[in-house]
Short mmCIF file of C-alpha atoms in Angstrom, two decimals:
data_model
loop_
_atom_site.label_atom_id
_atom_site.label_comp_id
_atom_site.label_asym_id
_atom_site.label_seq_id
_atom_site.Cartn_x
_atom_site.Cartn_y
_atom_site.Cartn_z
CA MET A 1 45.14 37.08 -25.69
CA LYS A 2 42.16 34.63 -24.85
CA PRO A 3 39.17 35.98 -24.12
CA ALA A 4 37.15 34.95 -20.98
CA ASN A 5 34.86 32.13 -21.52
CA PRO A 6 30.96 33.95 -21.00
CA GLN A 7 29.23 30.89 -19.99
CA ALA A 8 31.22 30.58 -17.25
CA LYS A 9 29.72 30.75 -13.65
CA ARG A 10 30.49 31.44 -10.50
CA LEU A 11 32.25 28.63 -8.22
CA HIS A 12 29.76 29.69 -5.74
CA VAL A 13 26.93 29.48 -7.85
CA ARG A 14 28.21 25.80 -9.10
CA LEU A 15 29.07 24.96 -5.42
CA VAL A 16 25.43 25.51 -4.64
CA THR A 17 24.30 23.60 -7.43
CA LEU A 18 26.51 20.26 -6.16
CA MET A 19 25.63 20.84 -2.83
CA LEU A 20 21.64 21.12 -3.31
CA GLY A 21 21.88 18.58 -6.23
CA LEU A 22 23.86 15.60 -3.40
CA ILE A 23 21.35 16.57 -0.63
CA THR A 24 18.39 16.41 -3.54
CA ALA A 25 20.18 13.03 -4.43
CA PHE A 26 19.83 11.64 -1.08
CA PHE A 27 16.83 12.31 0.49
CA LEU A 28 15.13 11.08 -3.38
CA SER A 29 17.32 7.58 -2.79
CA LEU A 30 15.98 8.19 0.83
CA SER A 31 12.60 8.54 -0.40
CA LEU A 32 12.54 5.93 -3.66
CA VAL A 33 14.21 2.77 -0.84
CA THR A 34 11.55 3.59 1.83
CA TRP A 35 8.68 4.09 -0.32
CA TYR A 36 9.77 0.15 -1.87
CA MET A 37 10.52 -1.22 1.33
CA GLY A 38 7.57 0.20 2.58
CA THR A 39 5.49 -0.95 -0.51
CA GLU A 40 6.81 -4.73 -0.21
CA ARG A 41 5.92 -5.15 3.38
CA ASP A 42 2.39 -3.29 2.50
CA MET A 43 2.32 -6.10 -0.11
CA ARG A 44 3.27 -9.50 2.14
CA ASP A 45 0.57 -7.78 4.67
CA THR A 46 -2.22 -7.26 1.97
CA ASN A 47 -1.72 -11.04 0.82
CA ASP A 48 -1.40 -11.76 4.85
CA LYS A 49 -4.29 -9.18 5.20
CA ILE A 50 -6.66 -10.79 2.22
CA SER A 51 -5.82 -14.19 3.49
CA ARG A 52 -6.49 -13.86 7.03
CA VAL A 53 -10.19 -12.04 6.39
CA GLY A 54 -10.91 -15.02 4.03
CA ARG A 55 -10.19 -17.57 6.74
CA GLU A 56 -11.88 -15.00 9.12
CA LEU A 57 -14.88 -15.21 6.87
CA LYS A 58 -14.86 -18.91 6.46
CA GLY A 59 -14.74 -19.49 9.75
CA VAL A 60 -17.67 -17.73 10.88
CA LEU A 61 -19.46 -19.14 7.97
CA ASP A 62 -18.25 -22.52 9.34
CA ALA A 63 -19.53 -20.97 12.83
CA GLU A 64 -23.24 -20.54 11.09
CA LEU A 65 -23.42 -23.60 9.12
CA VAL A 66 -22.13 -26.98 11.68
CA PRO A 67 -25.25 -25.91 14.22
CA MET A 68 -27.65 -25.94 11.45
CA LYS A 69 -26.07 -28.87 10.57
CA THR A 70 -25.99 -30.55 13.79
CA ALA A 71 -29.38 -29.83 14.35
CA ILE A 72 -30.88 -30.60 11.08
CA ARG A 73 -28.61 -34.27 11.75
CA MET A 74 -30.47 -34.38 15.32
CA LEU A 75 -33.75 -33.80 14.44
CA ALA A 76 -33.93 -36.64 11.61
CA GLU A 77 -33.87 -39.03 14.21
CA THR A 78 -36.54 -38.45 16.41
CA SER A 79 -40.52 -38.93 16.09
CA LEU A 80 -40.38 -35.14 13.39
CA VAL A 81 -40.11 -37.90 10.63
CA SER A 82 -40.55 -41.20 12.01
CA GLY A 83 -43.53 -40.01 14.39
CA GLN A 84 -46.71 -41.75 13.13
CA THR A 85 -49.02 -39.13 13.38
CA HIS A 86 -49.44 -35.33 13.43
CA ARG A 87 -49.21 -35.03 17.64
CA GLU A 88 -46.18 -37.22 17.78
CA ARG A 89 -44.30 -35.12 15.10
CA GLN A 90 -45.90 -31.60 17.08
CA ALA A 91 -44.21 -32.73 20.32
CA LEU A 92 -40.54 -31.62 18.99
CA LEU A 93 -41.45 -28.24 18.38
CA GLY A 94 -39.57 -27.37 21.17
CA SER A 95 -36.22 -28.92 19.61
CA MET A 96 -37.21 -26.97 16.10
CA ALA A 97 -37.44 -23.59 18.52
CA ALA A 98 -34.10 -24.45 20.27
CA ALA A 99 -32.42 -24.80 16.82
CA LEU A 100 -34.03 -21.48 15.47
CA ALA A 101 -32.47 -20.12 18.09
CA GLN A 102 -28.60 -21.06 18.53
CA ASN A 103 -28.80 -19.82 14.74
CA PRO A 104 -30.18 -16.60 14.07
CA THR A 105 -29.39 -16.43 11.01
CA ALA A 106 -32.13 -19.11 10.09
CA GLY A 107 -34.80 -18.27 8.69
CA SER A 108 -37.02 -21.71 9.28
CA ILE A 109 -36.59 -25.04 9.90
CA TYR A 110 -38.81 -27.60 8.98
CA ALA A 111 -39.58 -31.72 8.02
CA GLY A 112 -41.53 -33.52 5.57
CA THR A 113 -42.42 -37.49 5.58
CA GLY A 114 -42.33 -39.63 3.10
CA ASN A 115 -47.04 -39.43 3.64
CA GLY A 116 -45.98 -35.77 2.59
CA SER A 117 -47.05 -34.48 5.84
CA PHE A 118 -44.79 -31.53 6.53
CA VAL A 119 -43.95 -29.23 9.54
CA LEU A 120 -42.53 -25.92 9.66
CA MET A 121 -41.19 -23.39 12.52
CA ARG A 122 -40.70 -20.19 11.94
CA ASN A 123 -38.90 -17.13 13.24
CA LEU A 124 -40.91 -13.88 13.12
CA LYS A 125 -38.72 -12.42 16.10
CA ASP A 126 -36.74 -9.32 14.40
CA ARG A 127 -38.73 -9.97 10.56
CA PRO A 128 -40.87 -7.28 9.97
CA LYS A 129 -41.56 -8.10 6.34
CA ASP A 130 -42.27 -12.03 7.32
CA ARG A 131 -45.19 -11.11 10.15
CA ALA A 132 -46.52 -7.89 7.37
CA THR A 133 -46.72 -11.27 5.10
CA PHE A 134 -48.48 -13.55 8.04
CA SER A 135 -50.57 -11.08 9.66
CA ALA A 136 -48.50 -12.44 12.69
CA PRO A 137 -50.13 -10.99 16.17
CA GLU A 138 -47.61 -8.69 18.22
CA GLN A 139 -46.48 -11.51 20.59
CA ALA A 140 -45.65 -13.83 17.70
CA VAL A 141 -41.84 -14.96 17.97
CA PHE A 142 -42.56 -18.71 15.79
CA LEU A 143 -45.46 -19.08 13.39
CA VAL A 144 -45.70 -23.08 12.25
CA GLN A 145 -47.00 -24.28 8.67
CA SER A 146 -47.99 -27.44 8.83
CA VAL A 147 -49.75 -30.12 6.60
CA ASN A 148 -51.42 -33.29 8.41
CA ARG A 149 -51.91 -36.13 5.31
CA ASP A 150 -52.30 -38.95 7.91
CA ALA A 151 -55.71 -38.96 6.86
CA ALA A 152 -57.54 -39.09 3.56
CA SER A 153 -57.25 -35.52 2.97
CA ALA A 154 -54.87 -32.84 3.53
CA ILE A 155 -55.09 -30.23 6.76
CA GLY A 156 -53.54 -27.13 6.43
CA ARG A 157 -52.68 -24.90 9.18
CA PHE A 158 -51.39 -21.74 10.46
CA GLU A 159 -49.74 -21.42 14.00
CA PHE A 160 -48.63 -18.69 16.38
CA PHE A 161 -46.49 -18.80 19.45
CA ASP A 162 -45.03 -16.68 21.81
CA GLN A 163 -41.42 -17.00 23.08
CA LYS A 164 -42.10 -19.55 25.08
CA LEU A 165 -44.57 -21.60 22.67
CA VAL A 166 -47.49 -20.36 24.63
CA PRO A 167 -50.33 -20.90 21.29
CA LEU A 168 -51.80 -17.64 20.63
CA GLN A 169 -53.39 -18.22 17.28
CA SER A 170 -54.32 -20.81 14.88
CA ILE A 171 -56.05 -20.70 11.58
CA PRO A 172 -57.31 -23.58 9.03
CA LYS A 173 -55.97 -22.97 5.63
CA PRO A 174 -57.27 -25.78 3.29
CA ASP A 175 -55.87 -24.18 0.31
CA TYR A 176 -52.47 -25.03 1.76
CA GLN A 177 -50.95 -28.17 0.40
CA PHE A 178 -47.46 -28.09 0.19
CA ASP A 179 -46.34 -30.97 -0.53
CA PRO A 180 -42.21 -31.32 0.43
CA ARG A 181 -41.83 -34.90 -1.30
CA VAL A 182 -41.67 -32.53 -4.77
CA ARG A 183 -39.77 -29.78 -3.68
CA PRO A 184 -35.74 -29.54 -5.05
CA TRP A 185 -34.06 -30.21 -1.14
CA TYR A 186 -36.50 -33.31 -0.53
CA LYS A 187 -35.32 -34.26 -3.79
CA GLN A 188 -31.58 -33.82 -3.65
CA ALA A 189 -31.69 -35.40 0.42
CA GLU A 190 -33.42 -38.95 -1.20
CA THR A 191 -31.13 -39.42 -4.08
CA GLU A 192 -27.41 -37.80 -2.89
CA SER A 193 -25.58 -39.72 -0.26
CA PRO A 194 -22.71 -36.67 0.78
CA ALA A 195 -19.94 -37.76 3.05
CA ASP A 196 -21.73 -36.15 6.10
CA GLY A 197 -25.09 -37.11 5.34
CA ILE A 198 -26.10 -33.90 3.98
CA VAL A 199 -26.73 -31.92 1.14
CA GLN A 200 -26.90 -28.21 -0.13
CA THR A 201 -29.05 -26.89 -2.76
CA ALA A 202 -28.30 -24.71 -4.67
CA PRO A 203 -29.85 -20.63 -4.60
CA TYR A 204 -33.74 -21.38 -4.81
CA VAL A 205 -37.19 -19.67 -4.10
CA PHE A 206 -38.79 -20.86 -0.72
CA ALA A 207 -41.84 -22.06 -1.32
CA SER A 208 -42.57 -20.31 2.38
CA ASN A 209 -42.31 -16.79 1.52
CA LEU A 210 -40.45 -16.67 -1.77
CA LYS A 211 -37.67 -15.43 -0.18
CA VAL A 212 -34.47 -16.36 -2.50
CA GLY A 213 -31.79 -19.08 -0.62
CA ILE A 214 -30.24 -22.70 0.38
CA THR A 215 -31.65 -24.92 2.15
CA LEU A 216 -29.59 -27.79 4.43
CA ALA A 217 -30.64 -31.35 4.38
CA THR A 218 -30.38 -34.40 5.63
CA ARG A 219 -32.85 -38.14 5.99
CA ALA A 220 -33.24 -39.98 7.98
CA SER A 221 -31.59 -43.13 8.14
CA ASP A 222 -35.24 -45.02 8.00
CA ARG A 223 -35.33 -42.87 4.79
CA SER A 224 -39.01 -42.09 6.48
CA GLY A 225 -38.45 -38.64 5.98
CA VAL A 226 -35.97 -35.50 4.99
CA VAL A 227 -35.23 -32.53 7.63
CA GLY A 228 -34.14 -29.59 6.27
CA ILE A 229 -32.95 -25.69 7.31
CA ASP A 230 -33.48 -22.72 5.21
CA LEU A 231 -30.71 -19.86 4.78
CA SER A 232 -31.65 -16.97 2.79
CA LEU A 233 -29.74 -15.36 0.46
CA THR A 234 -30.72 -11.94 2.63
CA SER A 235 -28.74 -13.43 5.51
CA LEU A 236 -25.75 -14.56 3.90
CA SER A 237 -25.28 -10.94 2.75
CA ARG A 238 -25.98 -9.20 6.10
CA LEU A 239 -23.27 -11.67 7.70
CA ILE A 240 -20.69 -10.60 4.41
CA ALA A 241 -21.67 -6.75 4.55
CA SER A 242 -20.22 -7.00 8.53
CA GLN A 243 -16.94 -7.44 7.56
CA LYS A 244 -14.82 -4.48 7.78
CA VAL A 245 -11.96 -5.35 5.21
CA SER A 246 -11.33 -1.95 4.16
CA PRO A 247 -14.14 1.10 3.47
CA SER A 248 -13.41 0.39 -0.07
CA ALA A 249 -13.56 -3.70 -0.33
CA GLU A 250 -15.29 -5.36 -1.71
CA LEU A 251 -16.75 -9.08 -0.68
CA VAL A 252 -19.17 -11.44 -2.63
CA LEU A 253 -20.10 -15.31 -2.21
CA PHE A 254 -20.43 -17.59 -4.98
CA ASP A 255 -20.92 -20.78 -6.29
CA GLY A 256 -19.30 -23.02 -8.46
CA ALA A 257 -21.12 -22.09 -11.47
CA GLY A 258 -20.94 -18.08 -10.53
CA ARG A 259 -24.42 -17.01 -8.60
CA VAL A 260 -23.79 -14.70 -5.90
CA LEU A 261 -24.87 -16.21 -2.71
CA ALA A 262 -23.67 -13.06 -0.48
CA TYR A 263 -22.98 -9.75 -1.57
CA ARG A 264 -22.70 -6.67 0.71
CA ASP A 265 -26.29 -4.91 -0.99
CA ALA A 266 -28.83 -7.62 -0.88
CA ASP A 267 -31.12 -6.19 -3.86
CA LYS A 268 -28.60 -6.53 -5.94
CA ILE A 269 -28.25 -10.70 -5.50
CA PHE A 270 -31.60 -10.90 -7.35
CA ARG A 271 -33.64 -10.18 -10.36
CA LYS A 272 -36.68 -10.66 -12.36
CA ASP A 273 -37.09 -13.41 -14.99
CA LYS A 274 -38.96 -12.69 -18.15
CA ASP A 275 -41.95 -15.68 -16.83
CA GLY A 276 -41.94 -13.33 -13.42
CA THR A 277 -39.93 -15.54 -11.43
CA THR A 278 -36.92 -14.76 -8.95
CA SER A 279 -33.71 -15.48 -9.58
CA VAL A 280 -30.17 -15.34 -8.43
CA VAL A 281 -27.63 -12.68 -10.24
CA THR A 282 -23.85 -14.53 -11.57
CA VAL A 283 -20.39 -11.97 -10.56
CA PRO A 284 -20.60 -10.41 -13.59
CA GLU A 285 -24.02 -9.25 -14.08
CA LEU A 286 -22.84 -7.33 -10.32
CA LYS A 287 -21.57 -4.84 -12.47
CA VAL A 288 -19.31 -4.35 -10.56
CA SER A 289 -15.39 -3.84 -12.42
CA ALA A 290 -13.44 -5.06 -9.08
CA LEU A 291 -14.68 -8.55 -8.32
CA THR A 292 -15.54 -8.85 -12.38
CA GLY A 293 -12.34 -8.44 -12.93
CA LEU A 294 -11.06 -10.74 -10.27
CA PHE A 295 -13.66 -13.50 -11.36
CA GLU A 296 -12.74 -13.69 -14.96
CA GLN A 297 -9.57 -14.61 -13.99
CA TRP A 298 -11.21 -17.06 -11.81
CA GLN A 299 -13.16 -18.01 -14.67
CA ALA A 300 -10.02 -18.91 -17.12
CA ARG A 301 -8.39 -20.84 -14.54
CA ALA A 302 -11.61 -22.53 -13.78
CA GLY A 303 -11.91 -23.29 -17.30
CA ALA A 304 -8.68 -24.94 -17.30
CA GLY A 305 -9.06 -27.39 -14.02
CA ASP A 306 -8.05 -25.15 -11.64
CA VAL A 307 -10.13 -24.42 -8.86
CA ALA A 308 -7.41 -23.71 -6.46
CA ASP A 309 -6.90 -20.12 -4.35
CA ILE A 310 -5.31 -17.47 -6.23
CA ALA A 311 -5.04 -14.12 -5.71
CA ALA A 312 -4.10 -11.44 -8.59
CA ARG A 313 -3.83 -7.82 -8.80
CA HIS A 314 -5.64 -6.13 -12.06
CA ASP A 315 -6.58 -2.52 -12.76
CA ALA A 316 -10.09 -2.05 -12.16
CA GLY A 317 -12.76 1.25 -12.60
CA GLY A 318 -9.36 3.40 -12.60
CA ARG A 319 -8.22 1.81 -9.52
CA GLU A 320 -5.22 -1.31 -8.56
CA TRP A 321 -6.72 -4.16 -6.97
CA HIS A 322 -5.37 -6.65 -4.82
CA SER A 323 -7.60 -9.66 -4.46
CA ARG A 324 -7.97 -12.82 -3.77
CA ILE A 325 -10.46 -15.89 -4.36
CA GLN A 326 -10.33 -19.00 -1.73
CA ARG A 327 -12.22 -21.61 -1.67
CA ILE A 328 -14.94 -22.78 0.66
CA GLU A 329 -15.94 -26.69 0.81
CA SER A 330 -19.39 -27.44 1.37
CA THR A 331 -21.67 -29.99 2.68
CA ASP A 332 -22.54 -31.66 -0.38
CA GLY A 333 -18.92 -31.65 -1.38
CA SER A 334 -20.03 -28.44 -4.22
CA PRO A 335 -17.80 -26.06 -2.31
CA LEU A 336 -18.14 -22.45 -2.72
CA PHE A 337 -15.60 -19.46 -3.01
CA LEU A 338 -15.34 -15.77 -1.37
CA GLY A 339 -13.76 -13.14 -3.21
CA ILE A 340 -12.06 -10.16 -1.26
CA ALA A 341 -10.94 -6.93 -3.67
CA VAL A 342 -9.57 -4.09 -2.24
CA PRO A 343 -7.66 -1.13 -3.33
CA ALA A 344 -4.33 -0.88 -3.10
CA GLU A 345 -4.48 2.89 -1.91
CA GLU A 346 -6.63 1.54 0.92
CA LEU A 347 -3.58 -1.27 1.86
CA MET A 348 -0.80 0.53 1.43
CA ALA A 349 -2.13 3.75 3.49
CA ASP A 350 0.67 3.57 6.08
CA SER A 351 3.38 3.26 2.98
CA ILE A 352 1.63 6.24 0.55
CA ARG A 353 0.90 8.31 4.32
CA ILE A 354 5.15 7.54 5.00
CA ARG A 355 5.86 8.52 1.36
CA ASN A 356 4.21 12.29 1.61
CA THR A 357 5.64 12.87 5.08
CA THR A 358 9.40 11.59 3.57
CA ALA A 359 8.47 14.17 0.55
CA ALA A 360 7.54 16.86 2.70
CA LEU A 361 10.15 15.96 5.21
CA SER A 362 12.50 16.12 2.34
CA VAL A 363 11.45 19.40 0.85
CA VAL A 364 11.15 21.58 4.52
CA LEU A 365 15.23 20.11 5.29
CA LEU A 366 16.09 21.16 1.63
CA LEU A 367 15.04 24.99 2.48
CA LEU A 368 16.14 24.94 5.68
CA MET A 369 19.89 24.15 4.86
CA LEU A 370 19.55 26.65 1.34
CA PRO A 371 21.18 29.48 3.44
CA ALA A 372 23.53 27.47 4.76
CA VAL A 373 24.47 26.07 1.18
CA ILE A 374 24.62 29.46 -0.26
CA TYR A 375 26.76 30.51 2.80
CA THR A 376 29.37 27.76 3.02
CA SER A 377 29.87 28.35 -1.04
CA LYS A 378 30.12 31.05 -0.45
CA ARG A 379 32.77 31.03 2.59
CA ILE A 380 34.49 28.42 0.04
CA SER A 381 34.99 30.73 -2.45
CA ARG A 382 35.52 34.05 -1.48
CA PRO A 383 39.46 33.43 -1.10
CA LEU A 384 39.59 32.87 -4.96
CA PHE A 385 37.01 36.10 -6.04
CA ASP A 386 39.58 37.69 -3.73
CA LEU A 387 43.11 36.09 -5.77
CA VAL A 388 40.85 37.49 -8.65
CA LYS A 389 40.69 41.21 -7.68
CA VAL A 390 45.03 40.64 -6.64
CA ALA A 391 45.45 39.88 -9.99
CA LYS A 392 43.43 42.01 -11.80
CA ALA A 393 45.16 44.51 -9.51
CA ILE A 394 48.62 43.60 -10.61
CA GLU A 395 47.92 43.35 -14.00
CA SER A 396 47.03 46.51 -14.32
CA PHE A 397 50.27 47.44 -11.15
CA ASP A 398 48.88 47.97 -8.56
CA PHE A 399 50.72 46.66 -5.98
CA SER A 400 48.55 48.46 -2.84
CA ALA A 401 46.47 45.99 -2.67
CA ALA A 402 46.18 43.65 0.55
CA ASP A 403 46.95 39.99 -0.16
CA PRO A 404 44.25 37.63 0.52
CA ALA A 405 43.56 35.93 3.59
CA PRO A 406 44.65 32.84 4.82
CA SER A 407 42.30 29.91 3.69
CA HIS A 408 41.03 26.67 5.29
CA ILE A 409 41.98 24.91 1.25
CA ARG A 410 45.10 23.90 1.23
CA GLU A 411 45.76 24.68 -2.53
CA VAL A 412 43.95 27.91 -2.34
CA ASP A 413 45.82 29.09 0.36
CA ASP A 414 49.26 27.19 -1.72
CA LEU A 415 47.66 29.94 -4.39
CA ALA A 416 47.07 33.06 -2.56
CA VAL A 417 50.85 32.77 -0.66
CA ASN A 418 52.66 32.32 -4.16
CA MET A 419 50.39 35.10 -5.67
CA SER A 420 51.86 37.17 -2.74
CA LYS A 421 55.47 35.94 -3.74
CA MET A 422 54.74 37.13 -6.95
CA LYS A 423 53.30 40.74 -6.43
CA GLN A 424 56.60 41.11 -4.36
CA THR A 425 58.64 40.06 -6.77
CA LEU A 426 57.34 42.12 -9.71
CA LYS A 427 57.44 45.17 -7.39
CA ARG A 428 60.59 44.69 -7.00
CA PHE A 429 61.89 44.30 -10.90
CA LEU A 430 59.91 47.37 -11.63
CA ASP A 431 61.25 48.85 -7.94
CA ILE A 432 65.14 47.82 -9.69
CA SER A 433 64.10 49.10 -12.95
CA SER A 434 62.79 52.49 -11.81
CA ALA A 435 65.70 52.62 -9.78
CA LEU A 436 68.08 51.96 -12.77
CA SER A 437 66.56 54.17 -15.33
CA ALA A 438 67.10 57.14 -12.79
CA GLU A 439 70.74 56.42 -10.78
CA SER A 440 73.73 57.57 -13.14
CA ASN A 441 76.18 57.30 -10.71
CA PHE A 442 77.70 53.82 -11.98
CA HIS A 443 79.24 52.45 -8.57
CA ARG A 444 76.11 52.83 -6.94
CA LEU A 445 73.86 51.42 -10.06
CA ILE A 446 76.37 48.27 -9.54
CA ASN A 447 75.40 48.28 -5.91
CA ILE A 448 72.07 48.22 -5.98
CA ILE A 449 71.57 45.73 -8.64
CA LEU A 450 73.74 43.53 -6.08
CA ARG A 451 71.48 44.14 -3.58
CA GLU A 452 67.96 43.23 -5.45
CA MET A 453 70.21 40.32 -6.52
CA ILE A 454 70.79 39.06 -2.96
CA SER A 455 67.31 40.33 -1.90
CA VAL A 456 65.62 38.21 -4.88
CA SER A 457 67.77 34.93 -4.56
CA GLY A 458 67.01 35.20 -0.25
CA SER A 459 70.86 35.16 0.05
CA SER A 460 72.70 37.29 3.13
CA SER A 461 75.95 37.82 0.67
CA GLY A 462 76.87 38.55 -2.45
CA SER A 463 79.67 39.05 -5.11
CA LEU A 464 79.21 40.77 -8.67
CA ALA A 465 81.73 40.60 -11.39
CA LEU A 466 82.29 42.35 -15.05
CA VAL A 467 83.68 40.70 -18.30
CA SER A 468 86.64 42.54 -18.70
CA PRO A 469 86.48 44.41 -22.85
CA ASP A 470 89.28 42.39 -23.73
CA LYS A 471 87.12 38.99 -22.49
CA ALA A 472 90.87 38.44 -21.38
CA GLY A 473 89.02 38.09 -18.00
CA ILE A 474 86.17 39.15 -15.37
CA ARG A 475 86.61 41.64 -12.29
CA MET A 476 84.96 42.31 -9.39
CA VAL A 477 83.28 45.00 -9.36
CA ALA A 478 80.90 45.11 -6.39
CA ARG A 479 80.49 42.81 -3.21
CA GLN A 480 78.21 42.68 -0.16
CA ILE A 481 77.90 40.84 2.87
CA LYS A 482 75.40 41.12 5.36
CA GLY A 483 73.71 44.56 3.46
CA VAL A 484 77.83 45.92 4.26
CA GLU A 485 79.33 46.64 0.98
CA GLN A 486 82.51 45.95 0.91
CA ASP A 487 86.04 47.60 -0.77
CA VAL A 488 86.49 45.71 -4.20
CA GLU A 489 88.71 48.32 -6.29
CA ASN A 490 91.76 46.45 -5.79
CA ALA A 491 90.08 43.38 -6.44
CA ALA A 492 92.48 41.35 -9.23
CA SER A 493 91.15 40.33 -12.63
CA ILE A 494 90.52 36.96 -13.32
CA PRO A 495 91.60 35.43 -16.22
CA LEU A 496 88.72 33.35 -17.92
CA ALA A 497 91.97 31.03 -19.94
#
């Protein structure tokens, strides 16, 4: 007899495993599809968001620079540069103050003439460091620094004005001998001819307050002088810091040489050189890994002659970053570049939240469905378990066990019906065997056998014949019709040949 398989498991255990496996596979597939589709959506949204921020910041920079360009372009055609006397140049202080009021990020606006005269107006409002540097009176809003070279000797003077340009204090400065003609902005405006007539300097240290920034400058059409306006890198950095892309996003504005013009932490963009002068750092010198990686990719492209906008994904500082560098055209044709780097987990926060929610919901539903799965599997396997008990009882010749309950599964129900029939048949054969062994009357024995054969075959009537001792014929020894025994004592013998 074949032994039982020791590794065999109960059916309901198999069913539970199968059902839970299918449910888990379904929820896992659903989570993966949701994550994939959400990631694709977030990637599109990420690129759109970075592009939008780049465009918005470019628009903000343009909104800051365009009015400045307009202001110096208009002032270049006035007596501020063409005036023959210091009084004529001073008559434009109102226009200079209006230009500073319209451009709050501009630190100062000034003009230099061909003979070396110079007029500069500085905005002191909300600039405590400048107020302290120049010991400004409490009511002072503007400081005018001038050098008059109309006479044989240069005359320097500092004058403080209130909001309405009412003079508050005038201080002679004999040692203030500033000559605009030797400054980079004046020389660049004199020698270069950009399309819009306005040049933009590289970052340098302003002589008036020793801050680092850039200058927009333009020369008068009659070449009588140059008008410039200063934009400190600190002001640009405040502008960059105001742009909130995400909590950990990094933004930087730099020029074609990689020099940083604006960063959220303005103090990091300056450095002291060995000779004691102040200069600006390059993007890698910021030591911000996300921006360094982005800059290196841009530098490789720029080295190959491709300085167009780029979008990239890279790893830095143990995080994945989505980055973009956008080109911003400057006034003199030398473009500026805006770099943006945003951590992937912040850009894909919605997808991560949906993924985690889906996973948690899947686990909860799986736990809630576990009792139902176990109950269903046991209901399915119960009839088979009952059949096993019946089979074991039959093996022990115990036919008293009740038949299994009907099953909703056709195959299992058919097996139960046939098992019941088999049990009854075996019981009947055993009953026949018992009866045959106990009966000594041949006539009654023959009728018992015939009755059981009719029952087993499902017939209503039957006959039983035996071969004669000489094997020449057969003779009917019993007959039953619908349960009634018939007399066959006088029945004729039927020859076999």
